[in-house]
XYZ file of C-alpha atoms in Angstrom:
545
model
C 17.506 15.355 11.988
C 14.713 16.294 12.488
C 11.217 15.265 9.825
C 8.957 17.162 7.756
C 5.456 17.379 8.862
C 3.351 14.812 7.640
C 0.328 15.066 5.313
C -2.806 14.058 6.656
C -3.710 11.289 8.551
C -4.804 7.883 6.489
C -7.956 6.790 7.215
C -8.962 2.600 7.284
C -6.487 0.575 5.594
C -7.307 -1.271 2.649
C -10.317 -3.304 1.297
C -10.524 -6.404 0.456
C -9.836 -6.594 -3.280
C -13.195 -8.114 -4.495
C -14.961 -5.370 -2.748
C -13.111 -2.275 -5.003
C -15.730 -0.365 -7.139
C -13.600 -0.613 -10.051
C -16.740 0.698 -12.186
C -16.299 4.215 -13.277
C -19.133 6.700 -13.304
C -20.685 7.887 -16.470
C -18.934 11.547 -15.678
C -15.610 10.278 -15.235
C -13.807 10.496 -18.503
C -11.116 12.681 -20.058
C -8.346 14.290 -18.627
C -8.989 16.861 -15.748
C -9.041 20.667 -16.373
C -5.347 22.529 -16.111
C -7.622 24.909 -13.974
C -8.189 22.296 -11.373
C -3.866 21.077 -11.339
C -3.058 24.732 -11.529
C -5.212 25.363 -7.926
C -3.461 21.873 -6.139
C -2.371 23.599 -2.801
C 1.419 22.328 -3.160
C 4.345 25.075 -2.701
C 6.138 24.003 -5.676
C 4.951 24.244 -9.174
C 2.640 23.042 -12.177
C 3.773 23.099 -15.744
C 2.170 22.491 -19.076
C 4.240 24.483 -21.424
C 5.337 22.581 -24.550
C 8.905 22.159 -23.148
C 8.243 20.827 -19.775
C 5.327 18.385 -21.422
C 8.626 17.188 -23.963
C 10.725 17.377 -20.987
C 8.173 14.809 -19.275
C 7.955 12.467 -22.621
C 12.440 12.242 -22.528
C 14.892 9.977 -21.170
C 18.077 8.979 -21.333
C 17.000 5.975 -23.476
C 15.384 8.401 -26.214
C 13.231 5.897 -28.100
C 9.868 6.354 -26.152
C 8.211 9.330 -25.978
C 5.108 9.595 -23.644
C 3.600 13.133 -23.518
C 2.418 13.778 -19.868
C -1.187 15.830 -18.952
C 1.440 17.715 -17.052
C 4.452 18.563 -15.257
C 4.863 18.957 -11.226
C 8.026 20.105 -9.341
C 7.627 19.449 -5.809
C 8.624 21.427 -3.085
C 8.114 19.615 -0.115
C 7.275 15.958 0.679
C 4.019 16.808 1.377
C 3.167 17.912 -2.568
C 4.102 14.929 -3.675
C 1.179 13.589 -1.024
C -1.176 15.996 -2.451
C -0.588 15.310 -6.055
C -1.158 11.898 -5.529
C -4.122 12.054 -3.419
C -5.112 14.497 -6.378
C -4.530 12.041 -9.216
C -6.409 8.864 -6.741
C -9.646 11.117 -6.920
C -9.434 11.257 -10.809
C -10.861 8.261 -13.052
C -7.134 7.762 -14.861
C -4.294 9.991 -14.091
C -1.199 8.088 -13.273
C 1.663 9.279 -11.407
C 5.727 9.105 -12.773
C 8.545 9.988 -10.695
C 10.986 11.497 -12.782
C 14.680 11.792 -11.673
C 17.766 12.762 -13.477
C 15.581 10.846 -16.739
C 17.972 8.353 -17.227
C 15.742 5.605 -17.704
C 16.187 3.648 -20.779
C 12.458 2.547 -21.825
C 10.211 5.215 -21.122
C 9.924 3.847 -17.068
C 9.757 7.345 -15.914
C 6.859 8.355 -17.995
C 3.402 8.861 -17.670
C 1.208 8.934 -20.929
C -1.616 11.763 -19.984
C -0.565 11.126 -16.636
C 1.329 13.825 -13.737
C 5.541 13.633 -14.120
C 6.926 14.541 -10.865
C 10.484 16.076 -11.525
C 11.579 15.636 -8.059
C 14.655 17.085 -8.949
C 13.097 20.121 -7.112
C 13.358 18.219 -3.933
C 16.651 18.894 -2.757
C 18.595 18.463 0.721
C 21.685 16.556 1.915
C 22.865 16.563 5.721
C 25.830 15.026 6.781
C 26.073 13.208 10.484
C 28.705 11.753 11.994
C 28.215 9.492 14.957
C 30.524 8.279 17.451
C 30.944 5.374 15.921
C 31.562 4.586 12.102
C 28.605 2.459 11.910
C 26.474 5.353 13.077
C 27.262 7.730 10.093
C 25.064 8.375 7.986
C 23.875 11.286 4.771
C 20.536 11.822 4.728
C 19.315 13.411 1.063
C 16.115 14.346 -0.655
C 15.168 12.053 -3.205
C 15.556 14.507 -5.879
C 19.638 14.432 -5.107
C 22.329 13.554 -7.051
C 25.106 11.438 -5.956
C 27.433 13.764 -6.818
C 26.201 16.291 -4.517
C 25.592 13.770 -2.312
C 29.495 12.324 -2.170
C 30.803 16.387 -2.408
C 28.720 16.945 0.659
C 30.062 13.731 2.062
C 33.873 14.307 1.703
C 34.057 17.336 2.926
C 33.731 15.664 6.134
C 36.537 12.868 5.388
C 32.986 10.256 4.274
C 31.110 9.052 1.886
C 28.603 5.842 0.725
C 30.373 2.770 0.930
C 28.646 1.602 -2.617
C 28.122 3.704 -5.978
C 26.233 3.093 -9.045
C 29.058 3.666 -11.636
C 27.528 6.929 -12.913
C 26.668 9.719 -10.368
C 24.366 11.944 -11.962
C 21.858 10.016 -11.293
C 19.016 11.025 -8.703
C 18.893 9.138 -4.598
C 15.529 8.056 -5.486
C 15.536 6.533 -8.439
C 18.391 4.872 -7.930
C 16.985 3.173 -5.044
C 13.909 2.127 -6.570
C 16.373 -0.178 -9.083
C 19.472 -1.212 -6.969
C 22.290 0.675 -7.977
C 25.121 -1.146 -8.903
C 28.447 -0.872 -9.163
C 32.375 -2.002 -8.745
C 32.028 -1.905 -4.889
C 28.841 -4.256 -5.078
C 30.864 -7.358 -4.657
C 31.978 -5.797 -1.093
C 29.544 -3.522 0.202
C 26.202 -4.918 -1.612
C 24.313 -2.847 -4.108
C 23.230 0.831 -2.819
C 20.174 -0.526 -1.470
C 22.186 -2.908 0.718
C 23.131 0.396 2.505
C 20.143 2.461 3.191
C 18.893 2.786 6.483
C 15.636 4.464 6.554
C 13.588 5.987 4.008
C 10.903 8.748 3.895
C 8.168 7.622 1.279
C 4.652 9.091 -0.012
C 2.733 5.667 -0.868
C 0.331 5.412 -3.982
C -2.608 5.910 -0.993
C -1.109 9.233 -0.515
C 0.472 8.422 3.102
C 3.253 9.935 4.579
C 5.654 6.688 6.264
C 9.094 6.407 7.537
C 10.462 3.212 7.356
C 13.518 0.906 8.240
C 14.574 -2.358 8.875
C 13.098 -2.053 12.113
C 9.801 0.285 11.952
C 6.736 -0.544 8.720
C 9.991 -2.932 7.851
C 7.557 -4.341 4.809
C 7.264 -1.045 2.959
C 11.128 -0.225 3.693
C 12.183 -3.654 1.997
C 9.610 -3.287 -0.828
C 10.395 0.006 -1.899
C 14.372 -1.185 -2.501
C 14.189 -2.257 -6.011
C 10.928 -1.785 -6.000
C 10.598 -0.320 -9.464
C 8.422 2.867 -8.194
C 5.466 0.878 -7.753
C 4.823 1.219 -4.301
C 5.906 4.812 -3.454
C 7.605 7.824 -3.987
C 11.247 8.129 -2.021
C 11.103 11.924 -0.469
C 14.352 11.376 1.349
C 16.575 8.420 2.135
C 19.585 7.436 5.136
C 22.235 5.947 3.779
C 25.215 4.688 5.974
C 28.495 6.267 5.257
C 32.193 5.615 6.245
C 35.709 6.907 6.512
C 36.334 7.629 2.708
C 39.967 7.386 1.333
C 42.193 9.918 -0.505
C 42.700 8.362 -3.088
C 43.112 5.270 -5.129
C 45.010 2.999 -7.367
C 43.186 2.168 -10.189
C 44.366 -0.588 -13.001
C 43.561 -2.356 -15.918
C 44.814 -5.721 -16.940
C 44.309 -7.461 -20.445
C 43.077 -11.275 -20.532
C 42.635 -13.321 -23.665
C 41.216 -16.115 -22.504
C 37.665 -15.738 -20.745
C 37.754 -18.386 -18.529
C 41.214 -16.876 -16.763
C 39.097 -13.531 -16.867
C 35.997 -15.309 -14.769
C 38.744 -17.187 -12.231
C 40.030 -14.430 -11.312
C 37.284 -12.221 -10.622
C 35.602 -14.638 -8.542
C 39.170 -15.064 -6.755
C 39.120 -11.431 -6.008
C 35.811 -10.929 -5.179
C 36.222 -14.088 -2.527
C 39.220 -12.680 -0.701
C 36.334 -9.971 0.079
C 33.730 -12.231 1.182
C 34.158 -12.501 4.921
C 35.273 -8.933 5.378
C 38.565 -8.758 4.259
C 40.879 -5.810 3.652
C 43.954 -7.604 2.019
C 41.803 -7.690 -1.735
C 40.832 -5.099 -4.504
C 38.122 -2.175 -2.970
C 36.431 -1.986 -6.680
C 36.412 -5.197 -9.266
C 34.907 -4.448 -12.680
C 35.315 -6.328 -15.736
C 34.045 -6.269 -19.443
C 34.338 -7.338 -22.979
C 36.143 -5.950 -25.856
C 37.114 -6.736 -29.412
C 40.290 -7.879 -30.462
C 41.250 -5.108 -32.383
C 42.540 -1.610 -31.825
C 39.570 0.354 -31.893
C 39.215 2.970 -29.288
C 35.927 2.322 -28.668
C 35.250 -1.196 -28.634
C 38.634 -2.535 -29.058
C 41.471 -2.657 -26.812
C 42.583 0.844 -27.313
C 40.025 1.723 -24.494
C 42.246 0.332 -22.004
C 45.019 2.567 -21.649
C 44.693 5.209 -19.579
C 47.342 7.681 -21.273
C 48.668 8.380 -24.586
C 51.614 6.865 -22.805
C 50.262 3.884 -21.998
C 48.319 3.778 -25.960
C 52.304 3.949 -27.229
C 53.670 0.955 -25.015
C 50.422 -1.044 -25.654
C 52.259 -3.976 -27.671
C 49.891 -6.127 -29.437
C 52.079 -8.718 -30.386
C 52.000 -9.992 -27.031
C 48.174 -11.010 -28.103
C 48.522 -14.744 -28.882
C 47.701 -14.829 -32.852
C 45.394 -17.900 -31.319
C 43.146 -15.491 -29.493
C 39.326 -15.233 -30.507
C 37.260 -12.286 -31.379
C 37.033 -11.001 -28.104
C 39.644 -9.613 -25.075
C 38.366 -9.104 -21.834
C 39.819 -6.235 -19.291
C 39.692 -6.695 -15.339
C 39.813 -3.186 -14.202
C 40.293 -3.095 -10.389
C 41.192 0.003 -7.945
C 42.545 -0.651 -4.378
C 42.044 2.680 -2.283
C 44.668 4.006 0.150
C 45.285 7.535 2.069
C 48.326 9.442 0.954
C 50.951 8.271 2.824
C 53.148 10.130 5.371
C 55.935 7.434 5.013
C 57.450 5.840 1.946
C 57.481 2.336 3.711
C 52.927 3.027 3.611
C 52.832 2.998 -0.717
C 55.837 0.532 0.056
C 53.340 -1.329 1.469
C 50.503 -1.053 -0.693
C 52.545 -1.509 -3.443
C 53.283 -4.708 -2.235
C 49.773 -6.295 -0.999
C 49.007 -4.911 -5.234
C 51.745 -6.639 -6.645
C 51.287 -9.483 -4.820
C 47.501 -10.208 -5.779
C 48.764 -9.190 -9.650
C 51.421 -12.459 -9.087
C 48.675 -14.589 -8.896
C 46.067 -13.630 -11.677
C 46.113 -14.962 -15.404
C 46.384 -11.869 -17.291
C 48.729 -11.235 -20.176
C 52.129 -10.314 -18.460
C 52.848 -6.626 -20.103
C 49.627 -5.578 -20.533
C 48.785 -3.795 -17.497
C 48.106 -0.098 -17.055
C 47.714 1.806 -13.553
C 47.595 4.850 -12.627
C 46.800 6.978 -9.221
C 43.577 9.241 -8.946
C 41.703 11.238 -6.119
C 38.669 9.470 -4.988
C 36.566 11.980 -6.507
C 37.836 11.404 -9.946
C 37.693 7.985 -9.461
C 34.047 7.555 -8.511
C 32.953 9.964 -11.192
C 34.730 8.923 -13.857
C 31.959 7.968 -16.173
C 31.120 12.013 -16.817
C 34.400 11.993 -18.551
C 33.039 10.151 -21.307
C 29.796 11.771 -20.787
C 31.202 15.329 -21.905
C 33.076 13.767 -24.729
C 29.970 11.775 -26.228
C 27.930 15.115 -25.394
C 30.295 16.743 -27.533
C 30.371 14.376 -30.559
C 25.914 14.366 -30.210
C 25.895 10.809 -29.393
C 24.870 11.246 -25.701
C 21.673 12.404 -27.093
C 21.300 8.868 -29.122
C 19.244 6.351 -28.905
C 20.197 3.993 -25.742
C 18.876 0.778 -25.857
C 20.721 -0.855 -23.374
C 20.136 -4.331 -22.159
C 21.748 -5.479 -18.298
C 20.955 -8.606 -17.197
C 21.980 -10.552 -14.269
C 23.213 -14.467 -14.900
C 23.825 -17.043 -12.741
C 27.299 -18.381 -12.536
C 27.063 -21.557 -13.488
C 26.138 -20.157 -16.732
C 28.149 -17.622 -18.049
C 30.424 -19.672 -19.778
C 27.177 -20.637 -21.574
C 25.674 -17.165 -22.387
C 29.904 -15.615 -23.735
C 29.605 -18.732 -25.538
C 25.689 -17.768 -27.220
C 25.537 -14.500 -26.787
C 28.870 -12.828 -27.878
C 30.574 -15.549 -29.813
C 27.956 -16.516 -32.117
C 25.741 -12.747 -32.493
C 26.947 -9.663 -34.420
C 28.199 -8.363 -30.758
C 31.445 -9.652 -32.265
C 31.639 -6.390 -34.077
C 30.992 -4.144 -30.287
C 28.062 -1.909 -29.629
C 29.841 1.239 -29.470
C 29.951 1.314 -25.643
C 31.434 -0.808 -22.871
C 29.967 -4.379 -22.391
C 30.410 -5.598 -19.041
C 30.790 -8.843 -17.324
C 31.309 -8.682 -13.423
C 30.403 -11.352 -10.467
C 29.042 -10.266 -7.346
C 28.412 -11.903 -3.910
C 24.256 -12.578 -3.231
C 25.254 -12.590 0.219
C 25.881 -8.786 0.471
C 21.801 -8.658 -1.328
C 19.351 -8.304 1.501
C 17.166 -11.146 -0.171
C 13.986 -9.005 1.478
C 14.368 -6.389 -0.974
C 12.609 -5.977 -4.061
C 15.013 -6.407 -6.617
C 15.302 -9.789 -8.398
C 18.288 -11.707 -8.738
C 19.780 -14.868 -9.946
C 19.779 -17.818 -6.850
C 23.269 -18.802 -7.146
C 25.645 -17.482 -4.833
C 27.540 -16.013 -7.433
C 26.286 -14.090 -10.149
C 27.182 -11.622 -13.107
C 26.100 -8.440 -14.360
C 26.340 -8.321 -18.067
C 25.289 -5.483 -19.851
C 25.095 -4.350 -22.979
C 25.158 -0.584 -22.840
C 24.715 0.688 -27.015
C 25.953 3.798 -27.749
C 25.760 5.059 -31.519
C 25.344 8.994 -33.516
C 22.004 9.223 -33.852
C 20.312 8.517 -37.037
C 20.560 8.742 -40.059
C 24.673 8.590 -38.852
C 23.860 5.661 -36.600
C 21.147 3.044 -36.666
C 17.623 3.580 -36.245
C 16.501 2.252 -32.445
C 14.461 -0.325 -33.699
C 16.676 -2.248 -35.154
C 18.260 -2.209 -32.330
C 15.633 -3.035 -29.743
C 15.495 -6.092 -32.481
C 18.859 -6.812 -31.712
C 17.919 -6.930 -28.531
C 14.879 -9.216 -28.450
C 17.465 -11.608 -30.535
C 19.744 -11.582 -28.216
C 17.126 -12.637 -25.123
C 15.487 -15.293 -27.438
C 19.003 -16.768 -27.996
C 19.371 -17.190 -24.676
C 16.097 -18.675 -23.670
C 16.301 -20.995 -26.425
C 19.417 -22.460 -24.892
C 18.190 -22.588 -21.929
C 20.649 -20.023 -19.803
C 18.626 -18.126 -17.295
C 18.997 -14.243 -16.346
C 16.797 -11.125 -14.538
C 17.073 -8.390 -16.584
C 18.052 -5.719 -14.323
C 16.024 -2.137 -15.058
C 13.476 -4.465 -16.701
C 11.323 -3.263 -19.368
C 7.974 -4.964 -19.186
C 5.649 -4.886 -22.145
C 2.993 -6.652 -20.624
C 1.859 -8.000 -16.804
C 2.077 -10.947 -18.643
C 6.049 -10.713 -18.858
C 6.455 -10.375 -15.469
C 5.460 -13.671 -13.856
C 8.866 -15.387 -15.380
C 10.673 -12.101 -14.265
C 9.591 -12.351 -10.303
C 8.865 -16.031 -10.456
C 7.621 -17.193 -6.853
C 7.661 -14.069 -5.574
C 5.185 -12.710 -7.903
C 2.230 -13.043 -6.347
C 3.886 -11.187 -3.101
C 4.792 -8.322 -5.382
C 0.843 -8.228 -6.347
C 0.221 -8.068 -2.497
C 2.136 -5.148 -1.767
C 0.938 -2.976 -4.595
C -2.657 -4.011 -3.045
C -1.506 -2.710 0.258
C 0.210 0.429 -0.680
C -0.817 1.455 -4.272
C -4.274 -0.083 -4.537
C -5.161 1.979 -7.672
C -2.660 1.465 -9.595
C -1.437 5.177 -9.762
C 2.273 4.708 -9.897
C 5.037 4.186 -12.363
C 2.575 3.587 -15.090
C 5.627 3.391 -17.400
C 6.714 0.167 -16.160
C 3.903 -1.367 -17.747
C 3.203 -4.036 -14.742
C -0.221 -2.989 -13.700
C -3.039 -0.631 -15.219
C -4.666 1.958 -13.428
C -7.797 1.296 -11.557
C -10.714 3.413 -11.837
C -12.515 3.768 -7.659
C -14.100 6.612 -5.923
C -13.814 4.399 -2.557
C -12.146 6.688 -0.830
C -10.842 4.116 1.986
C -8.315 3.359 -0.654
C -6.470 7.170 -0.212
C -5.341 9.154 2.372
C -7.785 11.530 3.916
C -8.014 14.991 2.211
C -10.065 16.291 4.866
């Protein structure tokens, strides 16, 4: 396929740090004139209406609210190189990329700064190779993975790996991890990109891979936006099945729950096909509430009738846990096929601890499957809590202790009541991490997402988002105080300060890279990691000549 022209050449690379004017001049101050954004020679568009500057100051999240200068909807990959090269030859204006805006802390903002919605850039082509392994999607990082997996299986592909909600945008998903059921298998999304378009805080134009400006290409997966802008990404796709068997089992006992997840996830490890394609699992209380009890698990009304509780030890704690697993398959042509698969399922079920009579299956296209999540999305849309505050909290923990944090952090908090949403607790494999990527994880070679994910009506219904975030920052302190270690995963920094204990020894290599490709500081301002610098020496930006 072939590439869009580049912008304009770079010129010298960059200067040593000590030798950055980092001294404004007494004329730079103030935001720039709308007269001067409105005349930026892009082809796509400049807003600062009222409702595109609220638009800009929104996210999913819906607790922080940082009004932008204004509003930019690129066209081509080369406006989002002239709007930064723009905001580099201002004193202060910062840069956001904006996707689909579900961010959760304001990560996507820019506070007087430019908000790219790069929901404007838009693209997907499909290629098949010869060979599986040479299959690939390419899409605009402005995409969502819906589109992207419609455009996909219409040719019999798609992604190997999902994040478990698809209306979420290429980019922005990359510049996180994008995590999932099929992580355990297939890695994270980012373990499955293979080359990426990118406009660098300098303003340069680069194409990278494992294999060409490799440094850039590993530093901009789970990156966190600080480095550059994702224009367009190549992401490896594969013979995609028809459908799958998805199923729900009931534990009461969370050490069972944790056995056999990593006993699933293992038969996986070397490549396997005989194990589950998808392994989720999360925490619920032990009542019938449909949304944080155990009547979430049945898939039917059916299923909600022959849901016996009384086979629910009168021992059992506070909490149940569900291990919700799908095993794809193509429809079959001959009975002795779902013979077949029916036994390889039922076989794996022999062997797992969950309470017998409390399982629930049922068969969906692989469409559905993957975007189940909207589902719920349209029914919270409809009862205003989408629109909530979302002060969700994911964190990654090591293996060895998450006995440790179920025993801290949901046994002995007010979770023991449920947040109103799911709360998840699922291993994956570090091996199927490309440990050159930007993301942080735990060490071990197992580890657990567990995440929080709040949903409430909004207030005065629901609680106000403070007291939440609160929550929160209990919840965290709890855990430090006891010693158990995590990453928070889609970290919200407060501080540069809080992110030396985040990165750890690969902090100072972080530093390095936003010295090499974002010198000023234009980028993500709304992670709060580093503040923009003020330079007129222009060796630190592309040429505008």
């Amino acid at each position: 396929m072939g590439l869009e022209p580049p912008p304009p050449s770079p010129l010298s690379s960059c200067s040593p740090l000590s030798s950055m004017n980092v001294n404004p001049s007494p004329m730079d101050s103030g935001l720039p004139p709308k007269s001067s954004l409105q005349n930026l020679n892009i082809e796509g568009s400049v807003s600062f209406s009222p409702s595109d500057l609220a638009f800009g100051a929104s996210d999913f999240g819906n607790f922080i609210h940082h009004q932008p200068h204004a509003v930019l909807r690129p066209s081509t990959a080369s406006d989002v190189a002239s709007t930064v090269i723009y905001a580099a030859e201002t004193p202060s204006l910062t840069i956001a990329a904006r996707g689909n805006g579900h961010s959760i802390a304001g990560q996507a903002q820019a506070r007087d700064g430019l908000v790219l919605d790069m929901r404007s850039l838009r693209g997907i082509e499909v290629c098949i190779g010869p060979e599986e392994s040479t299959s690939y999607v390419e899409a605009r990082g402005g995409e969502l993975w819906i589109d992207v997996l419609e455009a996909c299986l219409k040719q019999g592909y798609a992604p190997p790996s999902w994040p478990d909600y698809l209306y979420l945008t290429v980019g922005g998903t990359l510049q996180n991890a994008g995590v999932g059921g099929q992580s355990f298998k297939y890695g994270p999304v980012i373990s499955n990109v293979l080359q990426l378009e990118v406009v660098t805080g300098r303003g340069e134009f680069r194409t990278c891979s494992p294999s060409s400006n490799e440094e850039l290409f590993f530093a901009m997966l789970g990156g966190l936006g600080q480095f550059g802008i994702i224009t367009k990404a190549r992401i490896l796709i594969v013979k995609a099945p028809q459908k799958v068997r998805w199923i729900r089992m009931v534990y009461a006992e969370v050490a069972l729950f944790i056995r056999d997840q990593e006993f699933l996830i293992n038969l996986q490890a070397d490549g396997g096909n005989d194990g589950f394609d998808y392994i989720e699992g999360f925490v619920m209380c032990n009542n019938d509430d449909p949304v944080n009890g155990w009547g979430q698990v049945p898939f039917t009304l059916s299923d909600a009738e022959r849901f016996d509780p009384t086979l629910i030890s009168k021992t059992s704690g506070p909490f149940l846990y569900c291990l919700e697993v799908a095993k794809h398959y193509t429809c079959p042509r001959h009975v002795h096929v779902e013979d077949s698969m029916n036994e390889i399922i039922n076989g794996l079920q022999k062997s797992l601890g969950y309470i017998r009579g409390l399982s629930f299956s049922r068969d969906a296209g692989y469409m559905e499957f993957l975007d189940r999540v909207h589902a719920q999305e349209k029914i919270l849309r409809d009862l205003g809590m989408w629109q909530a505050p979302h002060p969700w909290l994911c964190l990654f923990v090591p293996r060895s202790q998450v006995l440790d944090l179920h025993d801290h952090m949901f046994l002995r908090t007010n979770l023991i009541n449920g947040v109103g949403g799911p709360m998840h607790m699922y291993p994956m494999l570090r091996s199927k991490w490309n440990g050159r990527a930007s993301i942080i994880t735990p060490e071990e070679d197992i580890f657990y997402l567990v995440s929080i994910l709040r949903s409430n009506f909004p207030p005065p219904l629901g609680p106000p988002a403070i007291k939440l975030l609160i929550e929160n920052e209990n919840l965290l302190e709890t855990l430090k105080s006891k010693h158990i270690s995590f990453k928070v995963y889609m970290p919200n920094f407060k501080s540069k300060e809080d992110c030396t204990p985040h990165f750890g020894a690969r902090w100072k290599k972080f530093i390095a890279l936003k010295e090499s490709y974002d010198p000023l500081h234009i980028l993500a301002p709304g992670q709060s990691i580093f503040s923009r610098r003020k330079s007129h020496d222009k060796r630190l930006i592309a040429d505008t000549a």
